[in-house]
Tab-separated table of C-alpha atoms and ligand atoms in Angstrom:
chain	number	residue	atom	x	y	z
A	21	MET	CA	-14.348	-17.929	-2.186
A	22	LYS	CA	-10.499	-18.216	-1.894
A	23	ALA	CA	-7.590	-19.186	0.333
A	24	ILE	CA	-4.972	-17.454	1.356
A	25	ARG	CA	-2.105	-18.437	3.882
A	26	GLY	CA	0.764	-16.577	5.642
A	27	ALA	CA	3.297	-17.036	7.685
A	28	THR	CA	5.200	-15.308	10.287
A	29	THR	CA	7.753	-15.735	13.416
A	30	ILE	CA	7.589	-13.955	16.987
A	31	ILE	CA	11.366	-13.698	19.100
A	32	GLU	CA	10.051	-14.888	22.382
A	33	ASP	CA	6.600	-15.669	23.323
A	34	THR	CA	4.831	-13.245	24.911
A	35	PRO	CA	1.671	-11.829	24.294
A	36	ALA	CA	2.501	-8.435	23.526
A	37	GLU	CA	4.878	-9.827	20.373
A	38	ILE	CA	1.843	-12.393	19.598
A	39	ARG	CA	-0.152	-9.337	19.241
A	40	SER	CA	1.672	-7.361	17.423
A	41	ALA	CA	3.350	-10.588	14.984
A	42	VAL	CA	-0.663	-11.184	14.441
A	43	LYS	CA	-2.046	-7.896	13.131
A	44	GLU	CA	1.440	-6.949	11.327
A	45	LEU	CA	0.615	-10.364	9.253
A	46	LEU	CA	-3.277	-9.558	8.803
A	47	ASP	CA	-2.562	-6.078	7.911
A	48	GLU	CA	0.252	-7.213	5.121
A	49	ILE	CA	-2.623	-9.787	4.208
A	50	CYS	CA	-5.438	-7.274	3.747
A	51	LEU	CA	-2.658	-4.698	1.828
A	52	LYS	CA	-0.990	-7.130	-0.163
A	53	ASN	CA	-4.531	-8.691	-1.637
A	54	PHE	CA	-6.894	-5.708	-1.469
A	55	LEU	CA	-8.820	-7.074	1.184
A	56	LEU	CA	-12.059	-5.305	3.415
A	57	GLU	CA	-12.664	-6.915	6.343
A	58	ASP	CA	-15.921	-7.585	5.406
A	59	ASP	CA	-14.126	-10.016	1.848
A	60	ILE	CA	-12.753	-12.212	5.126
A	61	LEU	CA	-15.120	-15.228	5.989
A	62	CYS	CA	-12.615	-16.468	8.337
A	63	ILE	CA	-9.218	-17.062	9.732
A	64	LEU	CA	-7.544	-19.858	11.114
A	65	PHE	CA	-4.546	-19.911	13.076
A	66	SER	CA	-1.885	-22.717	14.001
A	67	ASN	CA	0.843	-22.038	15.824
A	68	THR	CA	4.210	-23.967	16.733
A	69	SER	CA	4.131	-25.929	20.260
A	70	ASP	CA	6.460	-23.631	21.899
A	71	ILE	CA	4.050	-20.843	21.484
A	72	ARG	CA	1.865	-21.169	24.882
A	73	SER	CA	1.608	-16.882	26.010
A	74	PHE	CA	-1.375	-16.333	24.080
A	75	TYR	CA	-4.349	-16.865	21.231
A	76	PRO	CA	-3.170	-15.597	17.852
A	77	ALA	CA	-7.118	-15.956	16.980
A	78	LYS	CA	-7.541	-13.324	20.251
A	79	ALA	CA	-4.703	-11.234	18.613
A	80	ALA	CA	-6.569	-10.990	15.647
A	81	ARG	CA	-10.064	-9.995	17.441
A	82	GLU	CA	-7.975	-7.575	19.438
A	83	ALA	CA	-6.325	-6.227	16.321
A	84	GLY	CA	-9.598	-5.420	15.278
A	85	TYR	CA	-10.490	-8.239	13.211
A	86	SER	CA	-14.450	-8.454	14.423
A	87	SER	CA	-16.198	-9.688	11.861
A	88	PRO	CA	-14.231	-12.875	10.513
A	89	ALA	CA	-14.727	-16.406	12.542
A	90	LEU	CA	-11.714	-17.103	14.074
A	91	PHE	CA	-9.676	-20.110	15.552
A	92	SER	CA	-6.666	-21.241	16.484
A	93	SER	CA	-4.483	-24.065	16.740
A	94	ALA	CA	-1.320	-25.969	18.229
A	95	GLU	CA	0.553	-27.890	15.578
A	96	PRO	CA	2.330	-30.744	16.786
A	97	GLU	CA	5.991	-31.147	17.997
A	98	ILE	CA	8.244	-31.275	15.304
A	99	GLU	CA	11.664	-32.264	15.265
A	100	GLY	CA	13.547	-28.969	13.322
A	101	ALA	CA	10.163	-26.898	12.366
A	102	LEU	CA	10.762	-23.515	12.109
A	103	PRO	CA	10.565	-22.490	15.655
A	104	LEU	CA	7.608	-19.580	17.510
A	105	CYS	CA	5.867	-19.572	14.090
A	106	ILE	CA	2.575	-18.456	13.703
A	107	ARG	CA	0.724	-19.561	10.558
A	108	VAL	CA	-2.595	-18.523	9.325
A	109	MET	CA	-5.229	-18.942	6.812
A	110	LEU	CA	-8.137	-16.885	5.220
A	111	LEU	CA	-10.933	-17.397	3.550
A	112	VAL	CA	-12.090	-14.567	1.170
A	113	GLU	CA	-14.310	-13.326	-1.186
A	114	ASN	CA	-13.737	-10.592	-3.630
A	115	CYS	CA	-10.299	-11.870	-4.241
A	116	GLN	CA	-8.908	-11.247	-7.347
A	117	ASP	CA	-5.067	-12.596	-7.354
A	118	VAL	CA	-4.539	-14.524	-4.340
A	119	ARG	CA	-1.078	-13.181	-2.455
A	120	HIS	CA	0.469	-14.918	0.600
A	121	VAL	CA	2.329	-13.639	2.496
A	122	TYR	CA	4.851	-14.748	4.691
A	123	LEU	CA	6.738	-12.157	6.872
A	124	ARG	CA	9.953	-12.670	9.278
A	125	ASN	CA	12.433	-15.798	8.563
A	126	ALA	CA	8.901	-17.136	7.787
A	127	ALA	CA	9.909	-16.696	4.324
A	128	SER	CA	12.000	-19.324	4.311
A	129	LEU	CA	9.230	-21.484	4.735
A	130	ARG	CA	8.710	-20.856	1.164
A	131	LYS	CA	11.329	-21.318	-1.613
A	132	ASP	CA	8.857	-20.544	-4.223
A	133	LEU	CA	7.437	-17.285	-2.455
A	134	GLN	CA	11.056	-16.026	-2.764
A	135	LYS	CA	12.638	-13.691	-4.955
A	136	PHE	CA	13.515	-15.129	-8.008
A	137	SER	CA	14.344	-14.590	-11.595
A	138	ILE	CA	14.257	-16.692	-14.781
A	139	ALA	CA	15.903	-15.548	-18.055
A	140	LEU	CA	14.783	-16.734	-21.007
A	141	ASP	CA	17.152	-15.775	-23.915
A	142	GLY	CA	16.815	-16.401	-27.523
A	143	PRO	CA	16.517	-15.536	-30.830
A	144	SER	CA	13.828	-13.665	-32.710
A	145	GLY	CA	10.466	-15.811	-33.015
A	146	SER	CA	12.017	-19.012	-30.768
A	147	GLY	CA	8.494	-18.408	-28.682
A	148	LYS	CA	10.154	-16.647	-25.805
A	149	SER	CA	7.356	-14.006	-25.285
A	150	THR	CA	4.393	-16.764	-25.227
A	151	VAL	CA	6.388	-19.016	-23.109
A	152	ALA	CA	7.563	-15.997	-20.825
A	153	LYS	CA	3.544	-14.822	-20.318
A	154	LEU	CA	2.492	-18.310	-19.032
A	155	LEU	CA	5.293	-19.206	-16.571
A	156	ALA	CA	4.676	-15.820	-14.931
A	157	LYS	CA	0.816	-16.557	-14.646
A	158	LYS	CA	2.363	-19.861	-13.396
A	159	PHE	CA	4.095	-18.509	-10.687
A	160	ASN	CA	2.315	-15.209	-9.988
A	161	ILE	CA	4.966	-13.286	-11.390
A	162	LEU	CA	6.090	-10.499	-13.323
A	163	TYR	CA	6.776	-10.416	-17.027
A	164	LEU	CA	9.307	-8.116	-18.498
A	165	ASP	CA	9.686	-8.098	-22.227
A	166	THR	CA	12.845	-6.187	-22.734
A	167	GLY	CA	12.576	-6.164	-26.521
A	168	ALA	CA	9.792	-3.784	-26.129
A	169	MET	CA	11.653	-1.345	-24.760
A	170	TYR	CA	14.357	-1.345	-27.593
A	171	ARG	CA	11.779	-1.267	-29.800
A	172	ALA	CA	10.342	1.833	-28.144
A	173	CYS	CA	13.972	3.249	-28.555
A	174	ALA	CA	13.589	2.607	-32.394
A	175	LEU	CA	10.523	4.165	-32.243
A	176	LYS	CA	11.095	7.284	-31.303
A	177	ALA	CA	14.384	7.548	-33.559
A	178	ILE	CA	11.874	6.668	-36.112
A	179	SER	CA	9.799	9.375	-35.502
A	180	ALA	CA	12.247	11.722	-34.944
A	181	GLY	CA	14.304	11.093	-38.131
A	182	VAL	CA	17.303	9.654	-36.385
A	183	ASP	CA	19.470	7.309	-38.236
A	184	MET	CA	20.125	4.170	-35.825
A	185	GLN	CA	23.564	4.124	-36.752
A	186	ASP	CA	23.745	7.601	-35.718
A	187	ASN	CA	25.578	6.674	-32.156
A	188	SER	CA	25.907	10.540	-31.418
A	189	ALA	CA	22.090	11.619	-32.517
A	190	VAL	CA	20.751	8.666	-30.617
A	191	SER	CA	22.428	9.344	-27.677
A	192	SER	CA	21.307	12.817	-27.571
A	193	LEU	CA	17.750	11.413	-28.124
A	194	MET	CA	18.561	8.921	-25.618
A	195	GLN	CA	18.742	11.966	-22.762
A	196	THR	CA	15.038	12.916	-23.540
A	197	LEU	CA	13.547	8.934	-23.577
A	198	ASP	CA	10.729	9.438	-21.475
A	199	LEU	CA	10.260	5.553	-21.556
A	200	LYS	CA	7.959	3.511	-18.695
A	201	ILE	CA	6.737	0.047	-18.117
A	202	VAL	CA	3.247	-0.122	-16.641
A	203	TYR	CA	1.244	-3.381	-15.985
A	204	SER	CA	-2.144	-3.330	-15.955
A	205	GLU	CA	-4.487	-6.033	-15.896
A	206	GLY	CA	-1.779	-7.976	-15.831
A	207	SER	CA	-0.345	-6.932	-18.916
A	208	GLN	CA	2.750	-4.726	-19.939
A	209	HIS	CA	2.347	-1.560	-21.459
A	210	THR	CA	4.991	0.188	-22.681
A	211	VAL	CA	4.735	3.751	-22.574
A	212	LEU	CA	6.526	6.472	-24.869
A	213	ASP	CA	6.587	9.743	-23.857
A	214	GLY	CA	3.134	9.514	-21.967
A	215	LYS	CA	1.255	7.658	-24.798
A	216	ASP	CA	0.520	3.928	-24.881
A	217	VAL	CA	2.530	2.544	-27.840
A	218	SER	CA	2.379	-1.328	-26.885
A	219	GLU	CA	0.707	-2.062	-30.783
A	220	ASP	CA	2.919	0.667	-32.712
A	221	ILE	CA	6.051	-0.965	-31.508
A	222	ARG	CA	5.155	-4.107	-32.958
A	223	ARG	CA	4.780	-2.450	-36.472
A	224	PRO	CA	7.616	-4.914	-38.718
A	225	GLU	CA	9.743	-1.784	-40.007
A	226	VAL	CA	10.386	-1.090	-35.938
A	227	SER	CA	11.753	-4.544	-35.709
A	228	MET	CA	14.140	-4.121	-37.826
A	229	ALA	CA	14.951	-0.635	-36.585
A	230	ALA	CA	15.244	-1.920	-32.860
A	231	SER	CA	18.204	-5.125	-33.975
A	232	LYS	CA	20.039	-2.163	-35.119
A	233	ILE	CA	19.546	0.419	-32.107
A	234	SER	CA	20.224	-1.897	-29.907
A	235	ALA	CA	23.464	-3.051	-30.852
A	236	LEU	CA	24.341	1.087	-29.716
A	237	ARG	CA	25.910	1.498	-25.952
A	238	CYS	CA	24.211	4.323	-25.055
A	239	VAL	CA	20.900	2.409	-25.623
A	240	ARG	CA	21.832	-0.657	-23.849
A	241	GLU	CA	23.294	1.054	-20.466
A	242	LYS	CA	20.185	2.920	-20.349
A	243	MET	CA	17.479	-0.393	-20.820
A	244	VAL	CA	20.154	-2.371	-18.939
A	245	GLU	CA	19.951	-0.198	-16.028
A	246	MET	CA	16.309	-0.032	-16.102
A	247	GLN	CA	15.659	-3.762	-16.748
A	248	ARG	CA	17.615	-4.371	-13.984
A	249	LYS	CA	16.205	-1.805	-11.568
A	250	ILE	CA	12.411	-3.679	-11.926
A	251	ALA	CA	14.014	-7.102	-11.519
A	252	SER	CA	15.793	-6.243	-8.420
A	253	GLU	CA	12.311	-4.854	-6.900
A	254	GLN	CA	10.045	-8.336	-7.579
A	255	SER	CA	10.216	-11.735	-8.795
A	256	CYS	CA	10.228	-11.558	-12.902
A	257	VAL	CA	10.553	-13.431	-16.015
A	258	LEU	CA	12.275	-11.371	-18.418
A	259	ASP	CA	12.714	-12.533	-22.050
A	260	GLY	CA	15.742	-11.195	-24.432
A	261	ARG	CA	19.423	-11.531	-25.667
A	262	ASP	CA	21.785	-10.850	-22.905
A	263	ILE	CA	19.393	-11.356	-19.791
A	264	GLY	CA	21.638	-14.544	-18.379
A	265	SER	CA	24.979	-13.552	-19.591
A	266	PHE	CA	25.020	-9.495	-19.115
A	267	VAL	CA	21.855	-8.444	-17.469
A	268	LEU	CA	21.313	-10.641	-14.472
A	269	PRO	CA	23.973	-13.013	-14.739
A	270	LYS	CA	22.962	-14.013	-11.432
A	271	ALA	CA	18.963	-15.186	-12.421
A	272	GLU	CA	18.171	-18.085	-10.833
A	273	PHE	CA	16.677	-19.093	-13.636
A	274	LYS	CA	18.175	-19.293	-16.969
A	275	PHE	CA	17.204	-20.941	-20.047
A	276	TYR	CA	17.898	-20.555	-23.796
A	277	ILE	CA	15.062	-20.555	-26.360
A	278	THR	CA	15.388	-21.454	-29.919
A	279	ALA	CA	14.282	-23.019	-33.444
A	280	SER	CA	15.528	-22.996	-36.816
A	281	SER	CA	14.944	-19.910	-38.411
A	282	LYS	CA	11.895	-21.679	-40.684
A	283	VAL	CA	10.057	-22.858	-38.380
A	284	ARG	CA	10.520	-18.785	-36.478
A	285	ALA	CA	9.556	-17.243	-39.843
A	286	LYS	CA	6.591	-19.009	-39.754
A	287	ARG	CA	5.506	-18.434	-36.319
A	288	ARG	CA	5.835	-14.676	-36.769
A	289	TYR	CA	3.949	-15.061	-40.037
A	290	ASP	CA	1.025	-16.433	-38.842
A	291	GLU	CA	1.227	-13.948	-35.959
A	292	LEU	CA	1.273	-10.874	-38.270
A	293	LYS	CA	-1.401	-12.124	-40.655
A	294	ALA	CA	-3.647	-12.612	-37.920
A	295	LYS	CA	-2.658	-8.965	-36.730
A	296	GLY	CA	-3.900	-8.001	-40.410
A	297	PHE	CA	-0.403	-7.349	-41.921
A	298	ASP	CA	0.820	-8.373	-45.483
A	299	VAL	CA	3.631	-10.108	-45.481
A	300	ASP	CA	5.630	-12.596	-47.019
A	301	LEU	CA	7.139	-15.860	-45.926
A	302	ASP	CA	10.754	-16.053	-47.583
A	303	SER	CA	10.963	-11.974	-46.728
A	304	LEU	CA	10.036	-12.184	-43.222
A	305	GLN	CA	12.865	-15.369	-42.893
A	306	LYS	CA	15.215	-13.680	-44.686
A	307	GLU	CA	14.598	-11.240	-42.026
A	308	ILE	CA	15.047	-12.891	-39.114
A	309	GLU	CA	18.402	-14.316	-40.372
A	310	GLU	CA	19.371	-10.416	-40.800
A	311	ARG	CA	18.245	-9.694	-37.139
A	312	ASP	CA	20.202	-13.060	-35.702
A	313	ARG	CA	23.241	-11.601	-37.435
A	314	ASN	CA	23.072	-8.177	-36.235
A	315	ASP	CA	22.003	-9.788	-32.731
A	316	SER	CA	24.548	-11.855	-32.189
A	317	THR	CA	27.612	-10.051	-33.963
A	318	ARG	CA	27.193	-6.852	-32.083
A	319	GLU	CA	29.832	-5.789	-30.097
A	320	PHE	CA	28.724	-4.660	-26.896
A	321	SER	CA	25.910	-7.837	-25.046
A	322	PRO	CA	25.843	-9.511	-27.708
A	323	LEU	CA	22.791	-12.613	-28.466
A	324	LYS	CA	24.395	-15.399	-26.882
A	325	GLN	CA	23.913	-18.189	-24.608
A	326	ALA	CA	24.817	-17.908	-20.848
A	327	GLU	CA	27.073	-20.838	-19.839
A	328	ASP	CA	24.693	-21.602	-17.094
A	329	ALA	CA	21.868	-21.271	-19.520
A	330	VAL	CA	19.541	-24.398	-20.047
A	331	LEU	CA	19.169	-24.818	-24.177
A	332	VAL	CA	15.498	-25.443	-25.315
A	333	ASP	CA	14.787	-26.182	-28.932
A	334	THR	CA	11.870	-25.380	-29.952
A	335	SER	CA	11.430	-26.095	-33.491
A	336	ASP	CA	9.784	-29.333	-32.937
A	337	MET	CA	7.726	-27.894	-29.827
A	338	THR	CA	4.098	-27.302	-28.430
A	339	VAL	CA	4.149	-24.205	-26.399
A	340	ASN	CA	2.686	-26.752	-23.902
A	341	GLU	CA	5.932	-28.697	-24.294
A	342	VAL	CA	8.054	-25.732	-23.295
A	343	VAL	CA	6.300	-24.559	-20.516
A	344	GLN	CA	6.489	-27.966	-18.845
A	345	THR	CA	9.923	-28.709	-20.143
A	346	ILE	CA	10.964	-25.190	-18.152
A	347	CYS	CA	8.914	-25.510	-15.299
A	348	ALA	CA	10.633	-29.413	-14.703
A	349	LYS	CA	13.891	-27.648	-14.775
A	350	ILE	CA	12.560	-25.145	-12.394
A	351	GLN	CA	11.275	-27.501	-9.994
A	352	GLU	CA	14.328	-29.765	-9.956
A	353	LYS	CA	16.988	-27.160	-9.069
A	354	VAL	CA	14.511	-25.958	-5.883
B	428	DC	O1	12.126	-9.552	-29.066
B	428	DC	P1	11.699	-8.562	-29.990
B	428	DC	O2	11.945	-9.095	-31.206
B	428	DC	O3	10.847	-7.610	-29.302
B	428	DC	O4	13.496	-7.623	-29.815
B	428	DC	C1	13.758	-6.360	-30.595
B	428	DC	C2	14.863	-6.616	-30.464
B	428	DC	O5	15.654	-6.256	-29.845
B	428	DC	C3	15.864	-7.113	-30.773
B	428	DC	O6	16.422	-6.966	-32.448
B	428	DC	C4	17.154	-7.714	-30.455
B	428	DC	C5	16.533	-6.260	-29.459
B	428	DC	N1	16.783	-6.945	-28.090
B	428	DC	C6	18.225	-6.528	-27.547
B	428	DC	O7	19.115	-6.224	-28.548
B	428	DC	N2	18.586	-7.139	-26.325
B	428	DC	C7	17.072	-7.282	-25.965
B	428	DC	N3	17.437	-8.000	-24.071
B	428	DC	C8	15.682	-7.902	-25.906
B	428	DC	C9	16.017	-7.158	-27.303
């Protein structure tokens, strides 16, 4: 059994307004949580004491919620409380990922539910993606791996036999790019020309090619536009090189995650070994250093720490320590 919370507000204390606000709130909760009426065991309402003209529970019954048990109560009068507010809690079955719903200006009750972005920038192998995935899970928001998008562009260029440094050839290739980022079962899939390439883009030769192709303005402009669109539609954590400095300069939370090249090479080595790739630690470290140079010296939107980003050096930290450090900084700010 799970509990789903929600709230809404009305403008005037009239039965008609209460009926319509309660119906809107319950319908939205069902829609967002893929609920059928039979999944709802009970609905508990509470409303501020300035609502007297009608019971929200009765409005729910009238709106067609006939099987769940219903209950309404009035809240004590508390100074400074959001006025004319109806809160609800649903106890439900068959709901995997709970989505709480705060409508109208009741959204101001939940700072944590307002749309926000977390920008995680830093060099390859700093642990950004592991941390980003955990943060996304913790805050129940989307994770956008922007490196995967540049990797997909590189894969396309490799398959087409296009030279990564040939600006005009890459530019025309970009015109025909069919790249989609889709989410299934909570993880990101990179779909290139209709094919799921999420695994292919992790091949070592694609890493270096991605670093080269991502230096081109024609590539970056296209990717940045997609990234901004995705981030404008929902709360998300994005990891990359230029998220806090260029893609989302107004991101609510910015972190720059780094670690020594030695530590990063060892992490990549373990990761690739586990996937069955035959790799050499020293050459991985050299490659990482070369990618750092490419990424931070390119002319357009290079890898850099945004002025207002918090620096986290993960060389001697466990993943959990990094996540805890970031969460603590986020809590400090909200
Ligand atoms: O994070 P990654 O290793 O998957 O990224 C692959 C390459 O893409 C990396 O060398 C730099 C580039 N990149 C970028 O330039 N800007 C981003 N926002 C993300 C990645």
